[in-house]
Amino acid sequence: MKILAIDTSCDETSVAVTEGRRVLSSVLFSQLLMHKQWGGVVPSIARRNHQERIDGVVQEALTKAKTKIEEIDAIAVTYGPGLAIALEVGILKAKELAQKHNKPLIGVNHMEGHIYSCFVQNSQGNPVREFEFPYLALLISGGHTELVLFENHLSYKILGEKLDDASGEALDKAGRLLGLGYPAGPVIERLATEVNNRDIYKFTRPLIHAKTLMFSFSGLKTAFLYFFRKMTPEDQIGQLRDLASSFQEAVFDTLLAKTKLAMEQTGVHRLVVGGGVVANLYLRQKLRVLAKNHNSTVFFPPYKYLTGDNAAMIGVAAAYYAEQNRFVSDLSSLERIPRLRLE
Ligand code: KG4
Ligand code: ZN
């Protein structure tokens, strides 16, 4: 079954053609440069760019997959969570294609896409990775930070989530203060590597010892801000690497502590990790050690493009909806849900 999947939840106009877990094509128009100068994603700019690009991206995805819309069996689209006016563009296009070409429609939760990103395969069917439920899923992006019990296909239970800032957002905000531009995650990773990821400032890690799976990063952000403001301008520049590294360590320590607690509370030790922050190789290393200490394994998105937003992961999740015959019954009933939750 061939699926054409669309994701316009944030600032990437993304379309993929998938078949089961295999990706036949994945095309992404990144709007990063349009938003960079504003230090974050501007919804109205995102919407306009999605509208301008969506038709071209759909066409390119079909061409790259060497297929035609007539040969597609279903259309899948992200209907939340995300920016309302950005989501709308993808949903409208998906409905239009479904109607015009008489295809069934599947609505997918963007976060389940990030979970399934760990199981996406290339066109040759690699990596193989059989499912062995249950998993503990750690989802870490610019908008989300959550721990989810992935019980079976399309079946989830949220165990813990952010109370304030998301982990990627915390990194971006600290990076902004340090003048690193947007998104700051990759720059912080590089700076931290240059001082061997050492942690000389030992910033506060809110809730780290509390027996809760909720995440909080706003106290860390504030502590970092005050600390930075008290430094001399020379030190602010001279200590840039250590500031970045210590901040990153505080965020990652928190992610690791909560993941470990969730493993112990649930007895589920197999991990999957999705979202933009898992592009970080140092974090991957820490998570590998955590899994190994529990005689377990951790899956990351197997290809770099799958860490960020993409439609391939939406198409792969949609394959399981199709398997369970869960299509949208009436096109008009699918609406954007900006705060859509898993469960
Ligand atoms: O999943 P994503 O591309 O978009 C959202 O849905 O939010 O995640 C973007 C986030 C940003 O906060 C960015 O700073 C972070 O992922 N990020 C990283 C790295 N690459 C991207 N964080 C840490 N290390 C990285 N290498
Ligand atoms: Zn995302």
Coordinates of C-alpha atoms and ligand atoms in Angstrom, one line a residue:
M1 CA 0.0 0.0 0.0
K2 CA 1.5 3.3 -1.1
I3 CA 0.8 6.3 1.1
L4 CA 1.4 10.0 0.2
A5 CA 2.0 11.8 3.6
I6 CA 2.1 15.5 4.3
D7 CA 3.4 17.3 7.4
T8 CA 3.1 21.1 7.7
S9 CA 3.0 21.3 11.5
C10 CA 5.8 23.8 11.9
D11 CA 8.4 25.3 9.6
E12 CA 9.1 22.4 7.2
T13 CA 6.9 21.8 4.2
S14 CA 7.3 18.1 4.0
V15 CA 5.8 15.4 1.7
A16 CA 6.8 11.7 1.4
V17 CA 5.7 8.6 -0.4
T18 CA 6.0 5.5 1.7
E19 CA 5.1 1.8 1.4
G20 CA 4.8 0.1 4.8
R21 CA 7.9 1.2 6.6
R22 CA 9.8 1.9 3.5
V23 CA 10.4 5.4 2.2
L24 CA 10.2 5.8 -1.5
S25 CA 10.7 9.5 -1.4
S26 CA 10.9 12.2 1.1
V27 CA 11.0 15.9 0.1
L28 CA 11.4 18.7 2.5
F29 CA 11.3 22.4 1.9
S30 CA 13.0 23.9 5.0
Q31 CA 11.9 27.4 5.9
L32 CA 14.7 27.8 8.4
L33 CA 16.3 30.7 6.7
M34 CA 13.0 32.6 6.6
H35 CA 12.6 32.3 10.4
K36 CA 16.2 32.6 11.5
Q37 CA 16.3 36.3 11.5
W38 CA 13.3 36.4 13.9
G39 CA 15.0 34.0 16.4
G40 CA 12.2 31.4 16.1
V41 CA 9.3 30.3 14.0
V42 CA 6.8 33.0 12.9
P43 CA 3.4 31.2 12.2
S44 CA 2.2 33.6 9.5
I45 CA 5.5 33.3 7.6
A46 CA 5.3 29.5 8.0
R47 CA 1.7 29.5 6.6
R48 CA 2.6 31.6 3.6
N49 CA 5.6 29.5 2.7
H50 CA 3.6 26.2 3.1
Q51 CA 1.0 27.6 0.8
E52 CA 3.5 28.7 -1.8
R53 CA 5.5 25.4 -1.7
I54 CA 3.1 22.6 -1.0
D55 CA 2.1 21.8 -4.6
G56 CA 5.7 21.7 -5.8
V57 CA 6.7 19.5 -2.9
V58 CA 3.9 17.1 -3.5
Q59 CA 4.8 16.8 -7.2
E60 CA 8.5 16.4 -6.4
A61 CA 7.7 13.6 -3.9
L62 CA 5.7 11.7 -6.5
T63 CA 8.4 12.2 -9.2
K64 CA 11.2 11.0 -6.9
A65 CA 9.1 8.0 -5.9
K66 CA 8.6 7.3 -9.6
T67 CA 4.9 7.2 -9.1
K68 CA 1.8 9.1 -10.0
I69 CA -1.0 10.2 -7.7
E70 CA -3.3 7.6 -9.4
E71 CA -1.0 4.8 -8.0
I72 CA -1.2 6.1 -4.4
D73 CA -3.6 4.1 -2.1
A74 CA -4.1 6.6 0.7
I75 CA -3.3 10.2 1.7
A76 CA -2.0 10.8 5.3
V77 CA -1.6 14.1 7.0
T78 CA -0.5 15.5 10.4
Y79 CA -3.5 17.2 12.1
G80 CA -1.8 18.1 15.3
P81 CA 0.0 19.1 17.5
G82 CA 1.5 22.1 15.8
L83 CA 0.9 25.6 14.7
A84 CA -2.8 26.0 13.8
I85 CA -2.4 28.0 10.7
A86 CA 0.5 25.9 9.5
L87 CA -1.4 22.6 10.1
E88 CA -4.3 23.9 8.1
V89 CA -2.3 24.2 4.9
G90 CA -1.4 20.5 4.9
I91 CA -4.8 19.3 5.9
L92 CA -6.5 21.3 3.2
K93 CA -4.1 19.9 0.6
A94 CA -4.6 16.4 1.9
K95 CA -8.4 16.7 1.7
E96 CA -8.2 18.2 -1.8
L97 CA -6.1 15.3 -3.0
A98 CA -8.2 12.7 -1.3
Q99 CA -11.4 14.2 -2.8
K100 CA -10.1 14.8 -6.3
H101 CA -8.5 11.4 -6.7
N102 CA -11.0 9.5 -4.5
K103 CA -8.4 8.2 -2.0
P104 CA -9.0 7.4 1.7
L105 CA -7.6 9.9 4.2
I106 CA -5.6 9.1 7.4
G107 CA -5.0 11.7 10.2
V108 CA -1.8 11.2 12.1
N109 CA -0.5 12.7 15.4
H110 CA 2.8 14.4 14.8
M111 CA 4.3 13.0 18.0
E112 CA 3.4 9.4 17.0
G113 CA 5.3 10.2 13.8
H114 CA 8.4 11.1 16.0
I115 CA 8.0 7.7 17.7
Y116 CA 7.7 5.8 14.5
S117 CA 10.7 7.7 13.1
C118 CA 12.8 5.1 14.9
F119 CA 11.3 2.4 12.7
V120 CA 11.4 4.1 9.3
Q121 CA 13.3 2.2 6.7
N122 CA 15.0 3.3 3.5
S123 CA 13.7 2.2 0.1
Q124 CA 15.6 -1.1 0.5
G125 CA 14.0 -1.9 3.8
N126 CA 16.9 -1.1 6.1
P127 CA 17.4 -1.1 9.0
V128 CA 15.2 -4.1 9.7
R129 CA 14.4 -3.5 13.4
E130 CA 11.5 -5.8 14.4
F131 CA 8.9 -4.4 16.8
E132 CA 9.2 -5.8 20.4
F133 CA 6.6 -4.0 22.4
P134 CA 6.4 -2.4 24.9
Y135 CA 8.8 0.5 24.5
L136 CA 9.5 3.6 26.5
A137 CA 9.6 6.6 24.1
L138 CA 11.4 9.8 24.9
L139 CA 10.3 12.6 22.7
I140 CA 12.4 15.7 22.7
S141 CA 12.0 18.6 20.3
G142 CA 11.6 22.3 20.2
G143 CA 7.9 22.1 21.2
H144 CA 7.8 18.9 23.2
T145 CA 9.4 16.9 25.9
E146 CA 7.6 13.8 27.0
L147 CA 8.0 10.2 28.1
V148 CA 5.5 7.9 26.6
L149 CA 4.7 4.2 27.0
F150 CA 4.4 2.8 23.5
E151 CA 2.4 -0.3 24.3
N152 CA 1.5 -1.5 20.9
H153 CA 0.9 -0.1 17.4
L154 CA -0.9 3.2 17.8
S155 CA -1.4 2.7 21.5
Y156 CA 0.3 5.1 23.9
K157 CA 0.2 6.3 27.5
I158 CA 1.8 9.6 28.5
L159 CA 3.9 9.0 31.6
G160 CA 5.4 12.5 31.9
E161 CA 5.7 15.7 30.1
K162 CA 7.0 19.2 30.3
L163 CA 5.6 21.6 32.8
D164 CA 7.1 24.7 31.1
D165 CA 9.8 24.9 28.4
A166 CA 10.6 21.9 26.1
S167 CA 14.2 20.7 26.1
G168 CA 14.9 22.0 22.6
E169 CA 13.3 25.3 23.5
A170 CA 15.5 25.6 26.6
L171 CA 18.6 25.0 24.5
D172 CA 17.4 27.6 22.0
K173 CA 16.7 30.2 24.7
A174 CA 20.1 29.7 26.3
G175 CA 21.7 29.9 22.9
R176 CA 19.9 33.1 22.1
L177 CA 21.3 34.7 25.3
L178 CA 24.7 33.5 24.2
G179 CA 24.2 35.0 20.7
L180 CA 24.3 31.7 19.0
G181 CA 21.4 32.2 16.6
Y182 CA 18.5 29.9 15.9
P183 CA 18.2 26.9 16.3
A184 CA 21.0 26.8 18.9
G185 CA 21.0 23.1 19.7
P186 CA 23.5 22.1 17.1
V187 CA 25.8 25.1 17.9
I188 CA 25.7 24.3 21.6
E189 CA 26.6 20.7 20.8
R190 CA 29.7 21.8 18.9
L191 CA 30.8 24.3 21.5
A192 CA 30.4 21.8 24.3
T193 CA 32.4 19.2 22.4
E194 CA 35.3 21.7 22.3
V195 CA 35.5 21.6 26.1
N196 CA 34.9 17.8 26.2
N197 CA 31.3 18.4 27.5
R198 CA 32.7 19.4 30.9
D199 CA 30.3 20.8 33.5
I200 CA 32.1 23.4 35.5
Y201 CA 29.1 25.6 36.5
K202 CA 26.7 22.8 37.6
F203 CA 23.5 24.8 37.0
T204 CA 20.4 23.8 38.9
R205 CA 18.4 20.8 37.6
P206 CA 14.8 21.4 38.6
L207 CA 12.8 18.3 39.8
I208 CA 15.8 16.0 39.1
H209 CA 15.5 14.2 42.4
A210 CA 11.7 14.3 42.7
K211 CA 9.9 11.0 42.0
T212 CA 8.0 12.5 39.2
L213 CA 8.3 12.1 35.4
M214 CA 7.4 15.7 34.7
F215 CA 10.1 17.9 33.2
S216 CA 10.8 21.5 34.2
F217 CA 13.5 23.7 32.5
S218 CA 12.3 27.2 33.3
G219 CA 14.2 27.4 36.7
L220 CA 17.4 26.3 34.9
K221 CA 16.8 29.0 32.3
T222 CA 16.3 31.7 34.9
A223 CA 19.3 30.6 36.9
F224 CA 21.4 30.6 33.7
L225 CA 20.2 34.1 32.8
Y226 CA 21.1 35.6 36.2
F227 CA 24.5 33.9 36.2
F228 CA 25.2 35.2 32.7
R229 CA 24.2 38.7 33.6
K230 CA 26.5 38.8 36.5
M231 CA 29.5 37.9 34.4
T232 CA 31.8 40.6 32.9
P233 CA 31.4 41.0 29.1
E234 CA 34.9 39.5 28.7
D235 CA 34.0 36.4 30.7
Q236 CA 30.7 36.1 28.8
I237 CA 32.7 35.7 25.7
G238 CA 35.7 33.9 27.1
Q239 CA 33.6 31.3 28.9
L240 CA 31.2 30.8 26.0
R241 CA 32.1 27.1 25.6
D242 CA 31.8 26.3 29.2
L243 CA 28.5 28.2 29.5
A244 CA 27.1 26.2 26.6
S245 CA 28.5 22.9 27.8
S246 CA 27.3 23.3 31.4
F247 CA 23.8 24.3 30.3
Q248 CA 23.6 21.4 27.9
E249 CA 24.7 19.0 30.6
A250 CA 22.0 20.3 33.0
V251 CA 19.3 19.7 30.3
F252 CA 20.7 16.2 29.4
D253 CA 21.1 15.2 33.0
T254 CA 17.5 15.9 33.5
L255 CA 16.4 13.9 30.4
L256 CA 18.5 11.0 31.5
A257 CA 17.3 11.0 35.1
K258 CA 13.6 11.0 34.1
T259 CA 14.1 8.3 31.5
K260 CA 15.9 6.2 34.1
L261 CA 13.1 6.8 36.6
A262 CA 10.5 5.8 34.0
M263 CA 12.4 2.6 33.2
E264 CA 12.5 1.7 36.8
Q265 CA 8.8 2.6 37.5
T266 CA 7.5 0.7 34.5
G267 CA 10.0 -2.1 34.2
V268 CA 10.1 -1.3 30.5
H269 CA 13.7 -0.9 29.4
R270 CA 13.6 -0.8 25.6
L271 CA 13.9 2.8 24.6
V272 CA 13.0 4.7 21.4
V273 CA 14.0 8.4 21.2
G274 CA 12.6 10.9 18.7
G275 CA 12.6 14.6 17.9
G276 CA 15.1 17.3 16.9
V277 CA 17.3 17.1 20.1
V278 CA 18.2 13.5 19.4
A279 CA 20.3 14.7 16.5
N280 CA 22.8 15.4 19.4
L281 CA 25.5 12.6 19.3
Y282 CA 26.6 13.2 22.8
L283 CA 23.1 12.7 24.1
R284 CA 22.8 9.5 22.1
Q285 CA 26.0 8.3 23.7
K286 CA 24.5 8.9 27.2
L287 CA 21.3 7.2 26.3
R288 CA 23.2 4.2 24.9
V289 CA 25.0 3.8 28.2
L290 CA 21.7 4.1 30.1
A291 CA 20.2 1.4 28.0
K292 CA 23.3 -0.8 28.4
N293 CA 23.2 -0.4 32.2
H294 CA 19.7 -1.9 32.1
N295 CA 20.8 -4.7 29.7
S296 CA 18.6 -3.1 27.1
T297 CA 18.7 -1.3 23.8
V298 CA 17.8 2.1 22.4
F299 CA 16.6 3.0 19.0
F300 CA 17.2 6.4 17.4
P301 CA 15.9 7.6 14.1
P302 CA 18.2 5.7 11.7
Y303 CA 18.8 8.6 9.3
K304 CA 19.6 12.2 10.1
Y305 CA 16.6 13.7 8.3
L306 CA 14.3 11.7 10.5
T307 CA 15.3 13.5 13.7
G308 CA 13.7 16.8 12.6
D309 CA 10.2 17.2 11.2
N310 CA 9.5 15.1 8.1
A311 CA 6.6 13.4 6.4
A312 CA 8.2 10.0 6.1
M313 CA 7.6 9.3 9.7
I314 CA 3.9 10.3 9.2
G315 CA 3.6 8.0 6.3
V316 CA 5.0 5.1 8.2
A317 CA 2.7 5.6 11.2
A318 CA -0.2 5.9 8.7
A319 CA 0.6 2.4 7.4
Y320 CA -0.5 1.0 10.8
Y321 CA -3.7 3.1 10.7
A322 CA -4.4 1.6 7.3
E323 CA -3.7 -1.9 8.6
Q324 CA -6.3 -1.3 11.3
N325 CA -8.7 0.2 8.8
R326 CA -8.7 3.5 10.6
F327 CA -9.5 6.0 7.9
V328 CA -11.1 9.3 8.2
S329 CA -14.8 8.5 7.7
D330 CA -15.9 11.9 6.4
L331 CA -13.4 14.4 5.0
S332 CA -14.9 17.4 6.7
S333 CA -14.5 15.7 10.1
L334 CA -10.7 16.0 10.1
E335 CA -9.7 19.3 11.6
R336 CA -6.5 20.6 13.0
I337 CA -6.0 20.1 16.7
P338 CA -3.0 22.3 17.7
R339 CA -2.8 20.8 21.1
L340 CA -3.5 17.2 20.1
R341 CA -2.2 14.7 22.7
L342 CA -1.1 11.1 22.3
E343 CA -3.5 8.6 24.0
Ligands
KG4_1 O1 11.8 18.1 16.0 P1 12.3 19.5 15.6 O2 13.1 19.6 14.3 O3 11.2 20.5 15.5 C1 10.2 20.6 16.4 O4 9.1 19.9 16.2 O5 10.3 21.4 17.4 O6 13.2 20.0 16.8 C2 13.9 21.2 16.8 C3 14.7 21.4 18.1 C4 15.4 22.7 18.3 O7 15.1 23.2 19.6 C5 16.8 22.5 18.1 O8 17.7 23.4 18.8 C6 17.0 21.1 18.5 O9 15.8 20.4 18.1 N1 18.2 20.5 18.0 C7 19.2 20.0 18.7 C8 20.2 19.6 17.8 N2 19.7 19.7 16.5 C9 18.5 20.3 16.7 N3 19.4 20.0 20.0 C10 20.6 19.5 20.5 N4 21.6 19.1 19.7 C11 21.4 19.1 18.3 N5 22.4 18.6 17.5
ZN2 ZN 8.4 17.7 15.4

